[in-house]
Structures are given as C-alpha cells and as structure tokens.
Amino acid sequence: VVEGTGDHGCEYMTGGVVVVLGGTGRNFAAGMSGGVAYVWDEDGDFAQRCNPDMLKLEKIPPAAAAGSDDAGLPKQRSISVSDAGMGDLLRFDAERLRILVERHLLHTGSPRARALLDDWDTALGKFVKVMPSDYAKALADMKARAAIAAE
C-alpha cells in the first residue's frame, strides 16, 4: 500500500497486490502481466495516466453479502509465509481492498487511510481495479480446471 506513485508505477508487475491511495504519474501499469492494483481515482482521470494495452480497468462493486460461496474470501491476517491471505483475485475486491487499507492504517497511522475508512462507501466508489486481461483469463482457467479435478 502506497499513498501515491510517480511515472511508471507498477510497470512490468508480474504478481501480487498493490493499493495506491493517491495520485499516479503517467504510464501506470505499462507491461503489467500479473497481479492486481487498486488505485484511488479521486478525480476520475486515472484512465488517462494508465497504459491500457494489456489491461482491464474496472470499478469495485460493494462487498458481497456473506453466503455459502465464501471460498477464497481474503483474510485479515496472513495465513503463512507463502500465503498473504489475499484470497481469490477474481472475486472479493471490496473485502480485500478494505483489509489492505485497514492494515495500512494499523501499521502507519495514515491520515489518508483513516479518512477513506471513515467514509468507506464513498471511497470505494472512487477506486479502480487494474488487472491484466491475460492474467484474469489464466486465473479463471486454473480455477475451472481445479473445479473439474475436484469432481
């Protein structure tokens, strides 16, 4: 979690999760082939600074109601050294994002994180999910193969 980036943020990113709670420079996510980034787009102009060649930009839907299909839900704490608890990257964006902003507040005392959390419903509507199209397809394919193997 960072509170802003200069030019070329997340350039050539291959995995993981990044949250940007502030402005970005130009050419964000150029060459990004994996992972997911959540960018707080306060002014609604992030798409102009993003390199859209291989990416999907999506709004973050509100948190899903708890239900019987919560497999892959992100966890507040890391599960192990090899699993940061981020869950299914194709689902639960609002939940994952809130957990990461809460962690940032806990570890840094960030006034920006506190302000976003204090008005979370409004803040959530200003975040953009940045994910490489091919990466999303690969994750969906792996999930489908795992479901078939489990039958």
PDB file of C-alpha atoms in Angstrom:
ATOM      1  CA  VAL A   1       0.000   0.000   0.000  1.00  0.00           C
ATOM      2  CA  VAL A   2       1.400   3.363  -1.052  1.00  0.00           C
ATOM      3  CA  GLU A   3      -0.047   6.864  -0.945  1.00  0.00           C
ATOM      4  CA  GLY A   4       0.975   7.802  -4.471  1.00  0.00           C
ATOM      5  CA  THR A   5       3.343   6.891  -7.292  1.00  0.00           C
ATOM      6  CA  GLY A   6       5.365   8.729  -9.876  1.00  0.00           C
ATOM      7  CA  ASP A   7       5.590   7.835 -13.535  1.00  0.00           C
ATOM      8  CA  HIS A   8       5.621   4.145 -14.495  1.00  0.00           C
ATOM      9  CA  GLY A   9       4.033   2.791 -11.292  1.00  0.00           C
ATOM     10  CA  CYS A  10       3.518  -0.994 -11.412  1.00  0.00           C
ATOM     11  CA  GLU A  11       5.495  -1.141 -14.657  1.00  0.00           C
ATOM     12  CA  TYR A  12       6.240  -4.779 -15.535  1.00  0.00           C
ATOM     13  CA  MET A  13       4.416  -6.014 -12.420  1.00  0.00           C
ATOM     14  CA  THR A  14       4.151  -9.811 -12.553  1.00  0.00           C
ATOM     15  CA  GLY A  15       2.187 -10.688  -9.411  1.00  0.00           C
ATOM     16  CA  GLY A  16       0.935  -9.591  -6.031  1.00  0.00           C
ATOM     17  CA  VAL A  17      -1.471  -6.870  -4.957  1.00  0.00           C
ATOM     18  CA  VAL A  18      -0.806  -3.113  -4.910  1.00  0.00           C
ATOM     19  CA  VAL A  19      -3.038  -0.396  -3.467  1.00  0.00           C
ATOM     20  CA  VAL A  20      -2.418   3.243  -4.380  1.00  0.00           C
ATOM     21  CA  LEU A  21      -4.178   5.714  -2.064  1.00  0.00           C
ATOM     22  CA  GLY A  22      -3.173   8.789  -4.022  1.00  0.00           C
ATOM     23  CA  GLY A  23      -2.161  10.111  -7.399  1.00  0.00           C
ATOM     24  CA  THR A  24      -0.179   8.306 -10.052  1.00  0.00           C
ATOM     25  CA  GLY A  25       2.155   9.575 -12.711  1.00  0.00           C
ATOM     26  CA  ARG A  26       1.867   8.750 -16.387  1.00  0.00           C
ATOM     27  CA  ASN A  27       2.251   5.299 -17.940  1.00  0.00           C
ATOM     28  CA  PHE A  28       0.906   3.372 -14.938  1.00  0.00           C
ATOM     29  CA  ALA A  29       0.966  -0.432 -15.396  1.00  0.00           C
ATOM     30  CA  ALA A  30       2.902  -0.431 -18.673  1.00  0.00           C
ATOM     31  CA  GLY A  31       3.887  -4.041 -19.331  1.00  0.00           C
ATOM     32  CA  MET A  32       1.957  -5.311 -16.304  1.00  0.00           C
ATOM     33  CA  SER A  33       1.430  -9.039 -16.867  1.00  0.00           C
ATOM     34  CA  GLY A  34       0.247 -10.286 -13.473  1.00  0.00           C
ATOM     35  CA  GLY A  35      -1.197  -9.270 -10.152  1.00  0.00           C
ATOM     36  CA  VAL A  36      -3.802  -6.656  -9.405  1.00  0.00           C
ATOM     37  CA  ALA A  37      -3.633  -2.977  -8.486  1.00  0.00           C
ATOM     38  CA  TYR A  38      -6.331  -0.897  -6.839  1.00  0.00           C
ATOM     39  CA  VAL A  39      -5.981   2.833  -7.477  1.00  0.00           C
ATOM     40  CA  TRP A  40      -7.947   5.514  -5.634  1.00  0.00           C
ATOM     41  CA  ASP A  41      -9.071   7.726  -8.505  1.00  0.00           C
ATOM     42  CA  GLU A  42     -10.341  10.723  -6.581  1.00  0.00           C
ATOM     43  CA  ASP A  43     -10.665  12.973  -9.646  1.00  0.00           C
ATOM     44  CA  GLY A  44     -11.827  10.314 -12.114  1.00  0.00           C
ATOM     45  CA  ASP A  45      -8.917  10.832 -14.503  1.00  0.00           C
ATOM     46  CA  PHE A  46      -6.754   7.782 -13.801  1.00  0.00           C
ATOM     47  CA  ALA A  47      -7.526   6.142 -17.168  1.00  0.00           C
ATOM     48  CA  GLN A  48      -5.666   8.997 -18.885  1.00  0.00           C
ATOM     49  CA  ARG A  49      -2.465   8.134 -16.985  1.00  0.00           C
ATOM     50  CA  CYS A  50      -2.756   4.371 -17.356  1.00  0.00           C
ATOM     51  CA  ASN A  51      -1.261   2.283 -20.158  1.00  0.00           C
ATOM     52  CA  PRO A  52      -4.327   0.281 -21.305  1.00  0.00           C
ATOM     53  CA  ASP A  53      -2.596  -2.053 -23.789  1.00  0.00           C
ATOM     54  CA  MET A  54      -2.973  -5.294 -21.816  1.00  0.00           C
ATOM     55  CA  LEU A  55      -5.329  -4.237 -19.024  1.00  0.00           C
ATOM     56  CA  LYS A  56      -8.886  -4.137 -17.847  1.00  0.00           C
ATOM     57  CA  LEU A  57      -9.948  -1.193 -15.701  1.00  0.00           C
ATOM     58  CA  GLU A  58     -12.955  -1.966 -13.529  1.00  0.00           C
ATOM     59  CA  LYS A  59     -14.989  -0.255 -10.837  1.00  0.00           C
ATOM     60  CA  ILE A  60     -15.080  -2.072  -7.492  1.00  0.00           C
ATOM     61  CA  PRO A  61     -18.515  -3.458  -6.632  1.00  0.00           C
ATOM     62  CA  PRO A  62     -19.657  -3.274  -2.984  1.00  0.00           C
ATOM     63  CA  ALA A  63     -18.773  -6.135  -0.673  1.00  0.00           C
ATOM     64  CA  ALA A  64     -20.769  -9.282  -1.309  1.00  0.00           C
ATOM     65  CA  ALA A  65     -23.239 -10.428   1.295  1.00  0.00           C
ATOM     66  CA  ALA A  66     -21.918 -13.336   3.329  1.00  0.00           C
ATOM     67  CA  GLY A  67     -23.093 -16.569   1.866  1.00  0.00           C
ATOM     68  CA  SER A  68     -22.431 -20.198   1.223  1.00  0.00           C
ATOM     69  CA  ASP A  69     -19.870 -19.484  -1.509  1.00  0.00           C
ATOM     70  CA  ASP A  70     -17.267 -17.597   0.508  1.00  0.00           C
ATOM     71  CA  ALA A  71     -14.384 -19.849  -0.581  1.00  0.00           C
ATOM     72  CA  GLY A  72     -11.475 -17.612  -1.453  1.00  0.00           C
ATOM     73  CA  LEU A  73     -12.527 -14.752   0.826  1.00  0.00           C
ATOM     74  CA  PRO A  74      -9.459 -12.692   1.807  1.00  0.00           C
ATOM     75  CA  LYS A  75      -8.249 -12.869   5.402  1.00  0.00           C
ATOM     76  CA  GLN A  76      -7.369 -10.015   7.754  1.00  0.00           C
ATOM     77  CA  ARG A  77      -4.084 -11.715   8.649  1.00  0.00           C
ATOM     78  CA  SER A  78      -1.572 -13.547   6.513  1.00  0.00           C
ATOM     79  CA  ILE A  79      -2.134 -17.285   6.524  1.00  0.00           C
ATOM     80  CA  SER A  80       1.523 -18.269   6.160  1.00  0.00           C
ATOM     81  CA  VAL A  81       4.815 -17.060   4.739  1.00  0.00           C
ATOM     82  CA  SER A  82       3.733 -18.309   1.311  1.00  0.00           C
ATOM     83  CA  ASP A  83       0.111 -17.082   1.539  1.00  0.00           C
ATOM     84  CA  ALA A  84      -0.610 -13.434   2.360  1.00  0.00           C
ATOM     85  CA  GLY A  85      -4.323 -14.210   2.707  1.00  0.00           C
ATOM     86  CA  MET A  86      -5.414 -12.219  -0.361  1.00  0.00           C
ATOM     87  CA  GLY A  87      -7.889 -14.924  -1.452  1.00  0.00           C
ATOM     88  CA  ASP A  88      -9.433 -15.313  -4.902  1.00  0.00           C
ATOM     89  CA  LEU A  89      -8.174 -12.378  -7.016  1.00  0.00           C
ATOM     90  CA  LEU A  90     -11.168 -12.691  -9.341  1.00  0.00           C
ATOM     91  CA  ARG A  91     -13.648 -12.048  -6.516  1.00  0.00           C
ATOM     92  CA  PHE A  92     -13.977 -10.130  -3.236  1.00  0.00           C
ATOM     93  CA  ASP A  93     -12.253  -6.937  -4.385  1.00  0.00           C
ATOM     94  CA  ALA A  94     -14.055  -4.694  -1.878  1.00  0.00           C
ATOM     95  CA  GLU A  95     -13.225  -7.006   1.003  1.00  0.00           C
ATOM     96  CA  ARG A  96      -9.544  -7.346   0.005  1.00  0.00           C
ATOM     97  CA  LEU A  97      -9.166  -3.617  -0.552  1.00  0.00           C
ATOM     98  CA  ARG A  98     -10.670  -2.736   2.829  1.00  0.00           C
ATOM     99  CA  ILE A  99      -8.399  -5.237   4.597  1.00  0.00           C
ATOM    100  CA  LEU A 100      -5.340  -3.716   2.946  1.00  0.00           C
ATOM    101  CA  VAL A 101      -6.351  -0.138   3.792  1.00  0.00           C
ATOM    102  CA  GLU A 102      -7.054  -1.236   7.392  1.00  0.00           C
ATOM    103  CA  ARG A 103      -3.613  -2.876   7.584  1.00  0.00           C
ATOM    104  CA  HIS A 104      -2.033   0.309   6.232  1.00  0.00           C
ATOM    105  CA  LEU A 105      -3.762   2.385   8.901  1.00  0.00           C
ATOM    106  CA  LEU A 106      -2.729  -0.048  11.628  1.00  0.00           C
ATOM    107  CA  HIS A 107       0.937  -0.066  10.627  1.00  0.00           C
ATOM    108  CA  THR A 108       1.382   3.589   9.633  1.00  0.00           C
ATOM    109  CA  GLY A 109      -1.335   5.653  11.322  1.00  0.00           C
ATOM    110  CA  SER A 110      -2.017   7.179   7.891  1.00  0.00           C
ATOM    111  CA  PRO A 111      -4.500  10.075   7.990  1.00  0.00           C
ATOM    112  CA  ARG A 112      -5.465   9.310   4.385  1.00  0.00           C
ATOM    113  CA  ALA A 113      -6.288   5.682   5.229  1.00  0.00           C
ATOM    114  CA  ARG A 114      -8.341   6.875   8.235  1.00  0.00           C
ATOM    115  CA  ALA A 115     -10.291   9.347   6.078  1.00  0.00           C
ATOM    116  CA  LEU A 116     -11.021   6.709   3.418  1.00  0.00           C
ATOM    117  CA  LEU A 117     -12.179   4.186   6.010  1.00  0.00           C
ATOM    118  CA  ASP A 118     -14.346   6.801   7.770  1.00  0.00           C
ATOM    119  CA  ASP A 119     -16.335   7.261   4.545  1.00  0.00           C
ATOM    120  CA  TRP A 120     -15.728   3.836   3.036  1.00  0.00           C
ATOM    121  CA  ASP A 121     -18.840   3.605   0.845  1.00  0.00           C
ATOM    122  CA  THR A 122     -17.933   6.841  -0.935  1.00  0.00           C
ATOM    123  CA  ALA A 123     -14.224   5.970  -1.117  1.00  0.00           C
ATOM    124  CA  LEU A 124     -14.891   2.515  -2.560  1.00  0.00           C
ATOM    125  CA  GLY A 125     -16.743   4.071  -5.482  1.00  0.00           C
ATOM    126  CA  LYS A 126     -13.607   6.002  -6.433  1.00  0.00           C
ATOM    127  CA  PHE A 127     -11.274   3.006  -6.646  1.00  0.00           C
ATOM    128  CA  VAL A 128     -10.336   1.400  -9.951  1.00  0.00           C
ATOM    129  CA  LYS A 129      -9.182  -2.208 -10.262  1.00  0.00           C
ATOM    130  CA  VAL A 130      -6.306  -2.654 -12.696  1.00  0.00           C
ATOM    131  CA  MET A 131      -5.749  -6.219 -13.871  1.00  0.00           C
ATOM    132  CA  PRO A 132      -4.046  -7.650 -16.946  1.00  0.00           C
ATOM    133  CA  SER A 133      -6.627  -9.299 -19.221  1.00  0.00           C
ATOM    134  CA  ASP A 134      -4.496 -12.385 -19.886  1.00  0.00           C
ATOM    135  CA  TYR A 135      -3.792 -12.815 -16.162  1.00  0.00           C
ATOM    136  CA  ALA A 136      -7.517 -12.737 -15.343  1.00  0.00           C
ATOM    137  CA  LYS A 137      -8.139 -15.346 -18.042  1.00  0.00           C
ATOM    138  CA  ALA A 138      -5.342 -17.571 -16.723  1.00  0.00           C
ATOM    139  CA  LEU A 139      -6.715 -17.382 -13.167  1.00  0.00           C
ATOM    140  CA  ALA A 140     -10.214 -18.249 -14.413  1.00  0.00           C
ATOM    141  CA  ASP A 141      -8.857 -21.198 -16.409  1.00  0.00           C
ATOM    142  CA  MET A 142      -6.911 -22.530 -13.396  1.00  0.00           C
ATOM    143  CA  LYS A 143      -9.998 -22.177 -11.210  1.00  0.00           C
ATOM    144  CA  ALA A 144     -12.123 -24.079 -13.751  1.00  0.00           C
ATOM    145  CA  ARG A 145      -9.549 -26.888 -14.017  1.00  0.00           C
ATOM    146  CA  ALA A 146      -9.361 -27.169 -10.226  1.00  0.00           C
ATOM    147  CA  ALA A 147     -13.165 -27.407 -10.015  1.00  0.00           C
ATOM    148  CA  ILE A 148     -13.221 -30.196 -12.614  1.00  0.00           C
ATOM    149  CA  ALA A 149     -10.441 -32.067 -10.823  1.00  0.00           C
ATOM    150  CA  ALA A 150     -12.359 -31.831  -7.546  1.00  0.00           C
ATOM    151  CA  GLU A 151     -15.440 -33.541  -9.001  1.00  0.00           C
TER     152      GLU A 151
END
